[in-house]
Coordinates of C-alpha atoms in Angstrom, one line a residue:
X21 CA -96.4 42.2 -150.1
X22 CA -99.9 41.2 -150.6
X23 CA -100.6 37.5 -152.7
X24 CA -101.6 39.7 -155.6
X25 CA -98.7 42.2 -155.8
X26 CA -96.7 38.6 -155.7
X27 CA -98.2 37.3 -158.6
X28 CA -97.8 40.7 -160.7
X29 CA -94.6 40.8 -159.5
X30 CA -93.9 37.9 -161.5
X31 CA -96.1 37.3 -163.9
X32 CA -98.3 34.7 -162.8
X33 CA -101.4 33.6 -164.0
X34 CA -103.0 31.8 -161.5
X35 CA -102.4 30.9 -157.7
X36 CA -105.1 28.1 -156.2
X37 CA -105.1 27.3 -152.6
X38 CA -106.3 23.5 -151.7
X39 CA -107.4 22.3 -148.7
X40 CA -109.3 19.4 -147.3
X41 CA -110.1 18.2 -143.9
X42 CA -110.4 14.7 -143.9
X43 CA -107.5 14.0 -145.7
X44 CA -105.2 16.4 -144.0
X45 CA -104.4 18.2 -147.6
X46 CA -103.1 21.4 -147.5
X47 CA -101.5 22.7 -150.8
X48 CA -101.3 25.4 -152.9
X49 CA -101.1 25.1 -157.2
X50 CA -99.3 27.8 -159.1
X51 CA -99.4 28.5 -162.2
X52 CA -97.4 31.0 -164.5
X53 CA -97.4 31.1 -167.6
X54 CA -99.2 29.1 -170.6
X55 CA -97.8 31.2 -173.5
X56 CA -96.5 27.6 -174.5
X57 CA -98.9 25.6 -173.2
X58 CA -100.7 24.3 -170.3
X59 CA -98.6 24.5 -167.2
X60 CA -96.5 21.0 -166.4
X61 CA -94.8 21.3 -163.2
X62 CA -94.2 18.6 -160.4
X63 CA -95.5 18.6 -156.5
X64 CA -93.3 18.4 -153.7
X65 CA -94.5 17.4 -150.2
X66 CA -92.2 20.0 -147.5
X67 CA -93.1 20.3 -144.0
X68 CA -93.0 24.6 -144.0
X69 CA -92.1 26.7 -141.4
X70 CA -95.1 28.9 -142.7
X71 CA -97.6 29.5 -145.6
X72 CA -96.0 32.1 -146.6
X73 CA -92.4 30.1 -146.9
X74 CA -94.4 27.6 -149.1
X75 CA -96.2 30.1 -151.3
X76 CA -92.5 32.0 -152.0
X77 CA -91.3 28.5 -152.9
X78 CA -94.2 27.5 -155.3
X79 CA -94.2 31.0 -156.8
X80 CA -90.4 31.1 -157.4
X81 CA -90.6 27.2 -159.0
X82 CA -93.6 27.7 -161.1
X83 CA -91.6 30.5 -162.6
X84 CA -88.5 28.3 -163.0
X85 CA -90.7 25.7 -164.9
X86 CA -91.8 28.3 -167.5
X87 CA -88.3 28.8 -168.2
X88 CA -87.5 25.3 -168.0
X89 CA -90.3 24.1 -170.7
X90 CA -89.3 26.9 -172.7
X91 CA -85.5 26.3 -172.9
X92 CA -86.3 22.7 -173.4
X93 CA -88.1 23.5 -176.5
X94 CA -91.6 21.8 -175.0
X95 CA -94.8 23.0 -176.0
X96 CA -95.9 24.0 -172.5
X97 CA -95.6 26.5 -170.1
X98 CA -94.7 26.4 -166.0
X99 CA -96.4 25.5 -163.0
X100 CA -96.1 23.7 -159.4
X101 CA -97.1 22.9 -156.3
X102 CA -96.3 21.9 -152.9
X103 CA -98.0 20.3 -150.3
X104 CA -97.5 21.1 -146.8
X105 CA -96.8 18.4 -144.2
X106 CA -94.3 15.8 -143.2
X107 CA -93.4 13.7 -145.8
X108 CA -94.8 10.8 -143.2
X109 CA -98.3 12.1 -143.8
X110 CA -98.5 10.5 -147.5
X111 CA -101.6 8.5 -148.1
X112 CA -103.9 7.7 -151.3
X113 CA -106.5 9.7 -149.7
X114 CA -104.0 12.6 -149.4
X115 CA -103.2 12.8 -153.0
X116 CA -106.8 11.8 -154.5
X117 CA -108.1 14.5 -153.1
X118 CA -105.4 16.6 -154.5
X119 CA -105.7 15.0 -157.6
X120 CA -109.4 16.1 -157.7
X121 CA -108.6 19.7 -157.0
X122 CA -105.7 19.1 -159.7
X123 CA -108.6 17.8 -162.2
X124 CA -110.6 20.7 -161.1
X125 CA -108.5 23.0 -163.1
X126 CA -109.4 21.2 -166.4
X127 CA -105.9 20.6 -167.7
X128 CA -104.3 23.9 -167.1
X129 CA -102.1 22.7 -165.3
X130 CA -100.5 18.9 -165.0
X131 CA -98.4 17.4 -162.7
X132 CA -95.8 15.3 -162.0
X133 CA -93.3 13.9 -159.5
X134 CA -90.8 16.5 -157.0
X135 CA -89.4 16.3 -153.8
X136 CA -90.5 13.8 -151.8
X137 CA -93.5 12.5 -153.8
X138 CA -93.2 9.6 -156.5
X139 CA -94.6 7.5 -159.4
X140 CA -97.3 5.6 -156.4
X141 CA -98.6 9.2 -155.4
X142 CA -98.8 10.2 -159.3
X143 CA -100.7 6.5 -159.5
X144 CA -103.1 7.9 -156.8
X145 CA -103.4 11.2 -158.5
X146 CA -104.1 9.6 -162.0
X147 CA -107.4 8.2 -160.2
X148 CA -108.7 11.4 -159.7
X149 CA -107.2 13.0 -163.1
X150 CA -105.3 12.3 -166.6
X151 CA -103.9 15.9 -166.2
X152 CA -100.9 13.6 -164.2
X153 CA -97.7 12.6 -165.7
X154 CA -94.4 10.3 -163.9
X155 CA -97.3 7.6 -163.4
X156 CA -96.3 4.0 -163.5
X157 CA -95.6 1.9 -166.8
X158 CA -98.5 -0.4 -166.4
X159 CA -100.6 3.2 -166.5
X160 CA -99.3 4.2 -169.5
X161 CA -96.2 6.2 -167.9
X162 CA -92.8 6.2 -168.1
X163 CA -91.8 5.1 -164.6
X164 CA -89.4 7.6 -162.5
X165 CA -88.2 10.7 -164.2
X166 CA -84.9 11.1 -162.4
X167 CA -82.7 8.6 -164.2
X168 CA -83.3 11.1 -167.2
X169 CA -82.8 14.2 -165.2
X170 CA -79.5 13.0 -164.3
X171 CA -78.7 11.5 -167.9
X172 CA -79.5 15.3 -169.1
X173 CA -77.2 16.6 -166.2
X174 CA -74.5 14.8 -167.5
X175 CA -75.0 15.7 -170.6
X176 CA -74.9 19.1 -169.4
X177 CA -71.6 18.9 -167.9
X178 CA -69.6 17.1 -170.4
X179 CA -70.7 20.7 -172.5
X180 CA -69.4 22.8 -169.5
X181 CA -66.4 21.1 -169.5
X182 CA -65.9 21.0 -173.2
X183 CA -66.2 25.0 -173.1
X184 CA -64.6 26.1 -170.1
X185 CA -61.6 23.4 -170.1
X186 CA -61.2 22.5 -173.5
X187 CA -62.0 18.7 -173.0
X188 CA -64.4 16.2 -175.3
X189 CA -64.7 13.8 -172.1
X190 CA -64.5 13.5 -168.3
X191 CA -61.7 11.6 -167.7
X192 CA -59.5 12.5 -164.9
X193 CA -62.1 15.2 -163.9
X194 CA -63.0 15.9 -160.5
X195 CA -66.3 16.1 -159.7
X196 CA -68.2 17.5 -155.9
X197 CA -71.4 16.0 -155.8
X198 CA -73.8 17.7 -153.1
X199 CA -77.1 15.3 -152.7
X200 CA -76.7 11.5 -154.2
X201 CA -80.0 10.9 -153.7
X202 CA -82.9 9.9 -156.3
X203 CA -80.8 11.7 -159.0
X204 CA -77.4 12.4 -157.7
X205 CA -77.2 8.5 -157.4
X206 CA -77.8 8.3 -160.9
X207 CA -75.6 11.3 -162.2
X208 CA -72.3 9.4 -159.9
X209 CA -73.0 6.4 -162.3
X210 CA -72.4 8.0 -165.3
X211 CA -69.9 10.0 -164.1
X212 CA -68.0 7.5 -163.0
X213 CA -68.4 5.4 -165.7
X214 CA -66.8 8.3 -167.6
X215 CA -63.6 8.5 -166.4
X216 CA -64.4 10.8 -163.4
X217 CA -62.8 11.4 -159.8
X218 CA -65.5 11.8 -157.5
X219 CA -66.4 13.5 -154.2
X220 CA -69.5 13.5 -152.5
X221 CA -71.4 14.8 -149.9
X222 CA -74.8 13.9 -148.4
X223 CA -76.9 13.5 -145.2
X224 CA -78.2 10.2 -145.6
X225 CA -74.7 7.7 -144.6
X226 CA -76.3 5.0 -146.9
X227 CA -76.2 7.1 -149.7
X228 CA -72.9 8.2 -149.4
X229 CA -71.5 4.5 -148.4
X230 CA -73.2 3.4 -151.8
X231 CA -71.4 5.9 -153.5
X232 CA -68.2 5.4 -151.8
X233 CA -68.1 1.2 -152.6
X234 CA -69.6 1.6 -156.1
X235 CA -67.9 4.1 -157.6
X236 CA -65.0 4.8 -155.3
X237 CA -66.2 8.2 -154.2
X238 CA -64.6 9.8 -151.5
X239 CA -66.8 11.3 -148.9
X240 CA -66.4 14.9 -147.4
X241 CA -68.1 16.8 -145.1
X242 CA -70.6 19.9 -145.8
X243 CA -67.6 22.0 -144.3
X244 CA -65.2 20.7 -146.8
X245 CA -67.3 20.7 -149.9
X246 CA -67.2 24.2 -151.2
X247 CA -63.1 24.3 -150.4
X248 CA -62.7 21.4 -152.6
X249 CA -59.5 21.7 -155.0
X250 CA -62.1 20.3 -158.1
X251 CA -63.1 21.0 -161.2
X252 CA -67.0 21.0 -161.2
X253 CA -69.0 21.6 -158.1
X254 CA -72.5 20.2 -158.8
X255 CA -75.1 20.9 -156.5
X256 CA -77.7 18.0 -156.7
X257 CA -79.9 18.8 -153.3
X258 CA -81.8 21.8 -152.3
X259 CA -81.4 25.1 -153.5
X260 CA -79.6 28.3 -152.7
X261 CA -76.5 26.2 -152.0
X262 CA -74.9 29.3 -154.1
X263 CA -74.7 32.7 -152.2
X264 CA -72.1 35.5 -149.9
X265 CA -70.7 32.6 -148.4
X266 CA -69.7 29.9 -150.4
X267 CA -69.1 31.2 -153.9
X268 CA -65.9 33.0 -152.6
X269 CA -65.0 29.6 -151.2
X270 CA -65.4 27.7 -154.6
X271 CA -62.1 26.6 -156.1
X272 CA -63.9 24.8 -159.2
X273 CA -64.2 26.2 -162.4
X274 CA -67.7 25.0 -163.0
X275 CA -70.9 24.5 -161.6
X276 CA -73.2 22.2 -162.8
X277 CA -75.6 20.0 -161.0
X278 CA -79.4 19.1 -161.1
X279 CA -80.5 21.1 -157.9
X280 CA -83.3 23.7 -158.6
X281 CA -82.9 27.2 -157.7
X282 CA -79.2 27.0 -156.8
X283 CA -78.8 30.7 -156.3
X284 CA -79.7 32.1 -153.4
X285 CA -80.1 35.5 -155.1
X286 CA -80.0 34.9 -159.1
X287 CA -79.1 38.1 -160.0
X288 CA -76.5 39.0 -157.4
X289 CA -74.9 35.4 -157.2
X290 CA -74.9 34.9 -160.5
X291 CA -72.6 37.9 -160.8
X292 CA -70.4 36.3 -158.4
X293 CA -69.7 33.8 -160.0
X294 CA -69.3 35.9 -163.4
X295 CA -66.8 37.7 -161.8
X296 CA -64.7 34.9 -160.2
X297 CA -64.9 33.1 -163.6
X298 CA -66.4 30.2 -162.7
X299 CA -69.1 29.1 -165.3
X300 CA -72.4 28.5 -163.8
X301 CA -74.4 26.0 -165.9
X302 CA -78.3 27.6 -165.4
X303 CA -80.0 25.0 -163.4
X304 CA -83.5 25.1 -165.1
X305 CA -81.7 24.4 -168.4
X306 CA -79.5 21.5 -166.9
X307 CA -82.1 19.5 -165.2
X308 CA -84.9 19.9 -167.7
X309 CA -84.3 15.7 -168.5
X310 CA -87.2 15.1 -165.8
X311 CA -89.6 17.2 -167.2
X312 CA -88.8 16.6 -170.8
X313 CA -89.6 12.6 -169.7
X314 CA -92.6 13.5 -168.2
X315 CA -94.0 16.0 -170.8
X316 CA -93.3 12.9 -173.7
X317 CA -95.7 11.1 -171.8
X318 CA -99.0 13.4 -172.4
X319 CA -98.6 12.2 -176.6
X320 CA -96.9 8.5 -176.3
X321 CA -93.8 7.8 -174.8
X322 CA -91.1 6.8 -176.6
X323 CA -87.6 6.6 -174.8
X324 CA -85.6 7.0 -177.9
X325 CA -87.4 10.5 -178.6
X326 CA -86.8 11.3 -174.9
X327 CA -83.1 10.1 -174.7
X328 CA -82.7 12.3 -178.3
X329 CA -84.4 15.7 -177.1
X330 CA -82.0 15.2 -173.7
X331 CA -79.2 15.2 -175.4
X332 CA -80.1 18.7 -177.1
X333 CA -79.7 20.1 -173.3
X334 CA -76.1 20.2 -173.8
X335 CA -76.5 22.0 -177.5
X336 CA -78.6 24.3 -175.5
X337 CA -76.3 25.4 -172.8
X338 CA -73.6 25.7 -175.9
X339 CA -75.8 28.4 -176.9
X340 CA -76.3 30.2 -173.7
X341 CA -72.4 29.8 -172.8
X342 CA -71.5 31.4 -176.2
X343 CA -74.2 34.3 -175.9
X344 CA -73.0 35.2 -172.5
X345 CA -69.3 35.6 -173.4
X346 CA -70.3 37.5 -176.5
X347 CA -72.9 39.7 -174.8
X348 CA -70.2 39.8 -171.7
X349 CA -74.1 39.3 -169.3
X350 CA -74.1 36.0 -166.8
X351 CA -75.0 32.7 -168.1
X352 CA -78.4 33.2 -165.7
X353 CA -79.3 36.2 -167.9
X354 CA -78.6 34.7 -171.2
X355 CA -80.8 31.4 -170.6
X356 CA -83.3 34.1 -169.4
X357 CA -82.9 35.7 -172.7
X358 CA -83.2 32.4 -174.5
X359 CA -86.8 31.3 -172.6
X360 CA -88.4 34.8 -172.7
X361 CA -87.1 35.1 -176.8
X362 CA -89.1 32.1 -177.4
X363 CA -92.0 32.7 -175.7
X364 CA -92.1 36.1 -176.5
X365 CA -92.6 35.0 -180.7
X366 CA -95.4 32.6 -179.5
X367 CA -97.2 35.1 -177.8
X368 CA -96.9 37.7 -180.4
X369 CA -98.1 35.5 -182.7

């Protein structure tokens, strides 16, 4: 499939492919829909196999961020980008000269903090641009994003487990935790700190040690995770952790975690899960806290605004839980419903 059938296939605006010598940048900016508003949507640093692995990724999480923005009830639209490298390679002249290309663009697109890039490489950016949000307090940001990406998380799953197991808190509850790193850390807190059992899985030993004398997690292995006799699985790593494999493995009831793109195949695995009756919190509504902190930046930030438009995540996914039962569709196709409804009445407007 050619770059262009890719982008009509779905339905982005924009694709912009960076590159520059002397600082070793290679990256590519997608944007995909500003219906909304101009395109907000974080950069993560991966070392791809290929281009063409890192163009499906940015393509598949600029659409996610559209969707995101637009169940979060922000006035912009989705976009991202990824460099490609080793995370090693960061430098300030690596990510000034992708803030310049970022700048080039004239605030169509503004970015923010993803996998393995943070609020110094948004500093560095913000030299080159404003059209850069997750920047540093003493720049007028709001610090790291994650604490309220896993505050929102939470959020989200004392609503999943309000609906699917009849109960107004967490304690007793046990919890898988895939990934406690700059949010899963932060989601274990709170979780504990509610009442919950907790199990957790991770390939970095200190973070699972830290989990284990903090909170009094108990550490399993990737092989044992998806076996787990739990109540919520929450995937809070990569992606695709969802697919043929391990959904007919999942003894929990839920799943609800911050990870992005959880599905491997949304429309086949969210049927899946439909059909084993396990209620699948949609990850772009979930983990919209991040991007709801950032985007509060762009007109003053205020933490008590943030910390009250977070909360509505969970009044959100009460929504798409109750449409999907009544409907009998997936929750995946009722948040859908609920994005493209809203941006739909903008755009006929």
């Amino acid at each position: 499939m050619s770059v262009f059938h890719k982008l009509q296939f779905r339905g982005h605006e924009k694709i912009v492919f960076c590159n520059d010598a002397a600082s070793g940048l290679k990256a590519i900016i997608a944007i995909h829909d500003t219906t909304l508003g101009p395109a907000l949507g974080g950069t993560r640093l991966l070392p791809y196999a290929t281009e063409q692995e890192a163009l499906n990724d940015v393509l598949r999480l600029s659409r996610g961020m559209t969707y995101k923005a637009a169940c979060a009830g922000l006035h912009l639209g989705g976009g991202k980008a990824v460099i490609i490298g080793d995370p090693s390679m960061k430098t300030e002249a690596l990510f000034r000269a992708y803030g310049r290309f970022v700048h080039s663009l004239g605030g169509r697109y503004i970015t923010a903090e993803d996998m393995n890039t943070n609020v110094t490489n948004m500093d560095h950016i913000r030299l080159e641009t404003t059209y850069v949000a997750g920047i540093s307090p003493t720049l007028g940001g709001s610090g790291d994003p994650s604490i309220m990406t896993a505050l929102g998380t939470f959020y989200g799953i004392q609503s999943a487990v309000k609906y699917r197991l009849g109960k107004h808190d967490l304690k007793g509850i046990k919890i898988s935790v895939q990934g406690v790193g700059a949010v899963g850390k932060h989601l274990c807190k709170s979780l504990h700190e509610a009442g919950a059992t907790l199990f957790v899985q991770d390939i970095n030993e200190k973070n699972l040690n830290d989990m284990k004398e903090l909170y009094g997690a108990t550490v399993v292995s990737e092989r044992e995770l998806f076996g787990l006799n739990v109540d919520v699985y929450s995937p809070c790593a990569r992606g695709a952790t969802l697919n043929d494999t391990t959904i007919p493995q999942l003894k929990a009831t839920i799943v609800a975690g911050c990870a992005n793109n959880q599905l491997e195949n949304e429309s086949v695995h969210s049927k899946m899960l439909k059909k084993a009756n396990i209620l699948y919190a949609p990850d772009y509504v979930i983990n919209a806290g991040g991007v709801i902190n950032v985007a509060n930046e762009l007109s003053g930030y205020n933490k008590q605004k943030v910390e009250h438009e977070v909360i509505q995540i969970a009044k959100t996914l009460d929504v798409i839980f109750q449409t999907a039962e009544k409907r009998d569709i997936t929750t995946h196709d009722s948040a859908n419903k609920f994005a493209e409804d809203r941006i739909s009445s903008v755009r006929n407007v």
